[in-house]
XYZ file of C-alpha atoms in Angstrom:
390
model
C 53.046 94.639 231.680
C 50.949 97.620 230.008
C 54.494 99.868 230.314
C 56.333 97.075 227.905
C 53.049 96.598 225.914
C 53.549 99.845 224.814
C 57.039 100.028 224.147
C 56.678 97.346 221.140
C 53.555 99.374 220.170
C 55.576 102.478 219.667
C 58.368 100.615 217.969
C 55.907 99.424 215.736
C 54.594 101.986 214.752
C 57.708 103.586 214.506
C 58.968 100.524 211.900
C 55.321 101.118 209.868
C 56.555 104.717 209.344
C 60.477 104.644 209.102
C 61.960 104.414 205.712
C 65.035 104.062 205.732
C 65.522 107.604 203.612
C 67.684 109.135 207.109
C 69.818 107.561 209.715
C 67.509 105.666 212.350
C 69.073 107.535 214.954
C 67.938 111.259 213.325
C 64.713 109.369 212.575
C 64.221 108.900 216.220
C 65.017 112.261 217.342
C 62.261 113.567 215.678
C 59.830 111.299 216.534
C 60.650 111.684 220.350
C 60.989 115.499 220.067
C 57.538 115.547 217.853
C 56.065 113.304 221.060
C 56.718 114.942 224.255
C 55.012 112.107 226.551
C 58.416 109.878 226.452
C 60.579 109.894 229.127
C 64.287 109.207 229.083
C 64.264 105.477 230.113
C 61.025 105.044 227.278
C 62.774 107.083 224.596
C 66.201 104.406 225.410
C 63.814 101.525 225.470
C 62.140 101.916 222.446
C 65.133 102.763 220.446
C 67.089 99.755 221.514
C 64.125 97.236 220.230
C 63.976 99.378 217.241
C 67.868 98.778 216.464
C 67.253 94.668 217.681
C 64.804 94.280 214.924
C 67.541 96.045 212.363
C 69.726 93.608 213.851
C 68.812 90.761 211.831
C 69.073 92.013 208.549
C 67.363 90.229 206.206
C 66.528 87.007 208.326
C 63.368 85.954 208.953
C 61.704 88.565 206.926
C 58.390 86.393 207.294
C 57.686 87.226 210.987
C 55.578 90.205 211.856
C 57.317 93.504 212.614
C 56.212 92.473 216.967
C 57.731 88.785 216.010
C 60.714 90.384 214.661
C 61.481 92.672 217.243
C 61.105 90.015 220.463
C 63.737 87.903 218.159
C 65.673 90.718 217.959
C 66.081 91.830 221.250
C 66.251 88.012 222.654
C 69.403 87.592 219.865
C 71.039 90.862 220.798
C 70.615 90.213 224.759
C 73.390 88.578 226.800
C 71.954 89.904 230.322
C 68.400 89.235 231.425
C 65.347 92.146 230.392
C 62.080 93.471 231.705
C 60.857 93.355 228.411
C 61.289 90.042 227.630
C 60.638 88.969 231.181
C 57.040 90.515 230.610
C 56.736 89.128 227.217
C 58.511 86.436 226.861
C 59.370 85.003 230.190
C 60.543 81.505 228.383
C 62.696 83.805 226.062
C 64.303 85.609 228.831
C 65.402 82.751 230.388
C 67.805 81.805 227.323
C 69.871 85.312 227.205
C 73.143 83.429 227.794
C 72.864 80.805 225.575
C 75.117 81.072 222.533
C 73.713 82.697 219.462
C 73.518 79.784 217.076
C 71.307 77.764 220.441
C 69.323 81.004 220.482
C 68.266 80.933 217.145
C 67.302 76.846 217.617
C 65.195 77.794 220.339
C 63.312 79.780 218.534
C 63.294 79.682 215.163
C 65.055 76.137 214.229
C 65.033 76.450 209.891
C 67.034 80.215 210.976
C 69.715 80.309 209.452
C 72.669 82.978 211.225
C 73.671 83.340 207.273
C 70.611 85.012 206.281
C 71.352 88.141 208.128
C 73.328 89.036 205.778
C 72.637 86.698 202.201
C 75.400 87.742 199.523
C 78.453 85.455 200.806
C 79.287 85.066 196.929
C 79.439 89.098 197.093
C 82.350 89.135 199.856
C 86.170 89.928 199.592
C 87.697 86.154 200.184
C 89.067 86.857 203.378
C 85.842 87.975 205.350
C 84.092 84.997 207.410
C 80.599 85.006 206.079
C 78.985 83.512 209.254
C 81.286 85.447 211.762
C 80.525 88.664 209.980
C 77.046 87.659 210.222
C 77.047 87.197 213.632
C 78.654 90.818 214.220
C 75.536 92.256 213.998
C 74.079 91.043 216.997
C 76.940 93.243 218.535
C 76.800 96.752 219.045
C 80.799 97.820 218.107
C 83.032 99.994 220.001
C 83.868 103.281 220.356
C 87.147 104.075 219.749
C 90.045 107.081 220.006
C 93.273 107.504 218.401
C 95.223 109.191 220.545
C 97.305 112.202 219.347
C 100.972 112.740 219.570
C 102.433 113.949 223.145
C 98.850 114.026 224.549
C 98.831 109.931 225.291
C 99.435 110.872 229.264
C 97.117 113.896 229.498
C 94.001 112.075 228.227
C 94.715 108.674 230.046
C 94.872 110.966 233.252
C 91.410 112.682 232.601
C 89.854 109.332 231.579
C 90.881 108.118 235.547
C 90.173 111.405 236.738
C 87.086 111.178 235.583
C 86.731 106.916 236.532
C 85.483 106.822 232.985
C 85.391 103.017 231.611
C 87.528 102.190 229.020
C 90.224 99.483 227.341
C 93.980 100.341 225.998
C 94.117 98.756 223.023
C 97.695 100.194 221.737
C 99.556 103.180 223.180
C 97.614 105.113 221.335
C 94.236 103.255 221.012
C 91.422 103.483 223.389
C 88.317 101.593 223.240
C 84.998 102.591 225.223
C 80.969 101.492 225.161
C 79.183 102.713 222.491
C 77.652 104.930 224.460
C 80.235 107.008 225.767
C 80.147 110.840 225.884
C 83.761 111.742 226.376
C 83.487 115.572 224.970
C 82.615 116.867 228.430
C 86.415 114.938 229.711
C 88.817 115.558 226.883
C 89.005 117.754 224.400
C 88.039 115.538 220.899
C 90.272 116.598 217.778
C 92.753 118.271 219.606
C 93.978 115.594 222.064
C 92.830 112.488 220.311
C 90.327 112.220 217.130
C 87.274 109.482 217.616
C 88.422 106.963 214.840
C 87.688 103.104 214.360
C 90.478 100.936 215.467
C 90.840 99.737 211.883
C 90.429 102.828 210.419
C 93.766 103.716 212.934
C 95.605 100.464 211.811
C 95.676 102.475 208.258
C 98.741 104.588 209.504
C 101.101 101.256 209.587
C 99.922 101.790 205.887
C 101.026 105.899 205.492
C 103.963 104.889 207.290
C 104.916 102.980 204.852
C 104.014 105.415 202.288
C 106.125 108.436 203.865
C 109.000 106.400 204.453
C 109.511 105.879 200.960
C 108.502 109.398 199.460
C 111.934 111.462 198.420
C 110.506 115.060 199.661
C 110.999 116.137 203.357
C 107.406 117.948 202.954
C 105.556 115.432 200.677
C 102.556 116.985 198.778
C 99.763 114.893 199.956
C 96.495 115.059 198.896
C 93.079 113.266 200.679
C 90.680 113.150 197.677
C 87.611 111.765 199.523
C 88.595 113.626 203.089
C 85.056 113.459 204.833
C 85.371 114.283 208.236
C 89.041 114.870 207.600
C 90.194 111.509 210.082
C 93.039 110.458 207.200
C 94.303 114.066 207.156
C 94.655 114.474 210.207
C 96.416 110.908 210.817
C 98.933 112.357 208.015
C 99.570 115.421 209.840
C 100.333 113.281 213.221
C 102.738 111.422 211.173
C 104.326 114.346 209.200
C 103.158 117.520 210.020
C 105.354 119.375 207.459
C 103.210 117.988 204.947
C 101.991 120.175 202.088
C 98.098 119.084 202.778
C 95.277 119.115 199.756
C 91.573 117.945 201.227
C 88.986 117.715 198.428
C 84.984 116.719 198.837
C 82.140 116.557 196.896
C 80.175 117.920 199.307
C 80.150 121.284 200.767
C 79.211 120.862 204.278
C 81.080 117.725 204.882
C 84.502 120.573 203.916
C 83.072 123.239 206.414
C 82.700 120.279 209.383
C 85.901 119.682 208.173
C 87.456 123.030 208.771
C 85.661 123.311 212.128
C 87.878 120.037 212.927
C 91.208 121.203 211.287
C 90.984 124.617 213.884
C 90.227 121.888 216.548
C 93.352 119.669 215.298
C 95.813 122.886 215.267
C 95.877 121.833 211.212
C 96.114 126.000 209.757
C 98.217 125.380 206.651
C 96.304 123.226 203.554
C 94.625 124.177 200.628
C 90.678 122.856 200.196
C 88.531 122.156 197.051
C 84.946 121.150 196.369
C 85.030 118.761 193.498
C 83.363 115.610 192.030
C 85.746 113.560 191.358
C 83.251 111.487 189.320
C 82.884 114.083 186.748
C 84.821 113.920 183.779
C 83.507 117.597 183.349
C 84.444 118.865 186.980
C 87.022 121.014 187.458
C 89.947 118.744 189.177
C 92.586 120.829 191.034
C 95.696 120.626 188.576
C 97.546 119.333 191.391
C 100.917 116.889 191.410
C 100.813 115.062 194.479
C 103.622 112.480 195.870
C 100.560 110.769 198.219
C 97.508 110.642 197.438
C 94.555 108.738 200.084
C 91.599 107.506 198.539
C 89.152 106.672 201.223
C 86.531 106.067 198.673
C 82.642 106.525 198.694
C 81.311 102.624 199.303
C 78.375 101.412 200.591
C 80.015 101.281 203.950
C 78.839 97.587 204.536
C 81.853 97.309 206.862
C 79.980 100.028 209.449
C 76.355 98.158 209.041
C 76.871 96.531 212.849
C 76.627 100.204 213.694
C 73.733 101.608 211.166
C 71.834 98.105 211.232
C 68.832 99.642 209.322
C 71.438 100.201 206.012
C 71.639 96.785 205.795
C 67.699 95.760 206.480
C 66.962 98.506 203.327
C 70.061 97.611 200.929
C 69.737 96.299 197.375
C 72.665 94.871 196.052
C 72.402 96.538 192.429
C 74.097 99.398 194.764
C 77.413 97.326 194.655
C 77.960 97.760 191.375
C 76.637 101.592 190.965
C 79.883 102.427 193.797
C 82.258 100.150 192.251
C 81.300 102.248 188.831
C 81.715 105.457 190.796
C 85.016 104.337 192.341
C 86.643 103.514 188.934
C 85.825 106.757 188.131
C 86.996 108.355 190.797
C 90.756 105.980 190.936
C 90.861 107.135 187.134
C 90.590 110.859 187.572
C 92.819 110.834 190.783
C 95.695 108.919 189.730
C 97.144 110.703 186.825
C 97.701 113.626 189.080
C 100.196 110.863 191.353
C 103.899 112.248 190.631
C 106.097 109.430 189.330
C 107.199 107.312 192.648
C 104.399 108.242 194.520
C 102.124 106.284 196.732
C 98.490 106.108 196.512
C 96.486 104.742 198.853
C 92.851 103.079 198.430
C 90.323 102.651 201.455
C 86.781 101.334 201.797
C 84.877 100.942 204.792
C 83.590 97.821 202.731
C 83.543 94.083 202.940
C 82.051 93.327 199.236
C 85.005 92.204 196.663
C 83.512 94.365 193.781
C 84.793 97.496 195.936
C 87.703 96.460 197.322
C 90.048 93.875 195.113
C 88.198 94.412 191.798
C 88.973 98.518 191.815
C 92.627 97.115 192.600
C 92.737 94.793 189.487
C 91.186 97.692 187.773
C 94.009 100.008 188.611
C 96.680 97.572 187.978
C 95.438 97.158 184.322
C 94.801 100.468 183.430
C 97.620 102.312 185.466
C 101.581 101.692 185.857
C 101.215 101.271 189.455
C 102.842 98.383 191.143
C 100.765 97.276 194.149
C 103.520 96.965 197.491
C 100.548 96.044 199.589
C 96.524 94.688 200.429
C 94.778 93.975 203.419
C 91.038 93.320 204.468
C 91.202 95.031 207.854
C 88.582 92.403 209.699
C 86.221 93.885 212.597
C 84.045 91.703 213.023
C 85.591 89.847 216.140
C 87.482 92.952 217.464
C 83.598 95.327 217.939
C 85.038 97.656 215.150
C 84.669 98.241 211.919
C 85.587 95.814 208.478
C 87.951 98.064 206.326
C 89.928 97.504 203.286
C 93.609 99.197 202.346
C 95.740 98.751 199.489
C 98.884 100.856 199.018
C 100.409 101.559 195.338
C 103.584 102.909 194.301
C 103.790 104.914 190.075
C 106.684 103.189 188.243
């Protein structure tokens, strides 16, 4: 009893001091490396009630941060726990009971809506109580795998009797958990990427089959860890490939994962494409992918604590920036090019009002729009809309 006592006493204090200001998950690090008296199973335990109470967003808000945690972990259980056996033996005994009879044996006036509370913020197609529900759900992990190396990591995975799911040929789904860069070798033989973020390339395809040049000049504004780029290069590698980032170390990661990916020929610029008085490579591009900076409410069943600190005036500071960005991109699109505009959002001021934005400033004719759902799949929520320049 004492053992578990002290769990929720660490997470506690843990919650009094975290801010929100890092990812939990660095947060903890430190802590644990700062505290040398936890042991491997105390340093998992605590985390995982630390995530639980992250896990309902901004429901019940009232309870006390102990309150909020049991709740937490009872909601995010589906298998008996010493925890809540020692705690809450009632509790425990309700782990398999849906969510919704959870939360009315508990907490009756709980609403699963108030996990997350700006429904009138969402793009139309999102379920507002499904997506609330994700939450509870710790997503995938998924690989795309890479072109001719399908057979060689499927035979490692057995090899190795690793666990994991074949979504698609090339589409692999494992626990969260998974460490899989001791069995195959990541960026080279497949890339870790969402499974929406992967259902994207039905999108490039479409772009690439239209563009008139055998080695199209594409260039990823927003490349980040590079994942679009190097989903380009599996489709065409005779592209002529432009990354761009506003931030420097994200572009030297980014290298690091090119060598990795065998990607040696493309040209790479630190820029901010926000600033009308930056420096924007004079480039002409036939594609251009704009995975744009969002608030990445689409990941939050992964980074729970984003959504337990987020204030919604941040909607409309991104949807600002991503105007700005669309605007200083697209005049550098060659006449019957593609561009193509990503989020890893679910709120309608990102997603379909930057596309009404670019169809009545620019003479693009939109060919195609999709909100890329996760929520019932343990992935991601994406959105992708696909433009072609009169």
């Amino acid at each position: 009893m004492g053992r578990y006592h002290s769990y929720i006493n660490s997470a506690k204090e843990i919650l009094t001091r975290y801010k929100g200001e890092e990812p939990l998950s660095s947060y903890l690090k430190k802590y644990f490396s700062s505290s040398k008296k936890f042991g491997a199973r105390d340093r998992r335990e605590i985390s995982h009630v630390c995530y639980c109470y992250f896990r309902l967003g901004k429901a019940a808000m009232s309870l006390t941060i102990e309150e909020r945690l049991l709740t937490g972990l009872l909601l995010c259980s589906d298998q008996p726990g010493e925890i809540l056996s020692a705690l809450e033996p009632e509790w425990n005994e309700k782990v398999h009971l849906p969510l919704q009879q959870k939360l009315l044996f508990i907490h009756s006036s709980l609403l699963i809506t108030d996990v997350f509370p700006w429904k009138n913020e969402l793009s139309d197609a999102i379920d507002h109580e499904k997506f609330s529900e994700s939450f509870f759900t710790q997503p995938d992990l998924f690989i795309r795998l890479r072109p001719g190396s399908e057979k060689t990591v499927i035979d490692k995975l057995q090899k190795a009797k690793h666990e994991f799911k074949m979504i698609s040929e090339s589409c692999l789904a494992f626990p969260n958990s998974s460490r899989l860069s001791s069995i195959i070798e990541l960026d080279k033989e497949a890339v870790i990427q969402d499974y929406n973020s992967q259902r994207v390339d039905k999108i490039l395809r479409s772009a690439f089959s239209s563009a008139r040049n055998e080695k199209p000049a594409v260039w990823d504004c927003c490349a980040g860890s590079g994942g679009k780029s190097i989903m380009a290069h599996d489709i065409n590698s005779r592209i002529d490939l432009t990354v761009s980032d506003v931030r420097e170390s994200i572009l030297a990661n980014l290298k690091k994962r090119f060598a990795n990916a065998g990607i040696k020929n493309y040209k790479s610029y630190l820029v901010d494409l926000t600033s009308d008085e930056s420096e924007i490579p004079n480039l002409k591009s036939e594609m251009i992918i704009c995975d744009a900076p969002c608030t990445g409410s689409g990941t939050w069943s992964r980074t729970p604590e984003q959504l337990y600190f987020f204030n919604d005036n941040e909607i409309e500071r991104f949807s600002f920036r991503q105007k700005k960005i669309v605007s200083n991109v697209i005049p550098r699109l060659q006449s019957g090019g593609s561009f193509i505009y990503i989020t890893c959002s679910v709120f309608r001021k990102e997603n379909e009002g930057v596309v009404e934005f670019i169809k009545e400033n620019f003479h693009l004719q939109m060919t195609h729009m999709e909100v890329l759902k996760g929520y019932d799949k343990k992935a991601d929520s994406m959105f992708a809309a696909l433009f072609e320049k009169l």
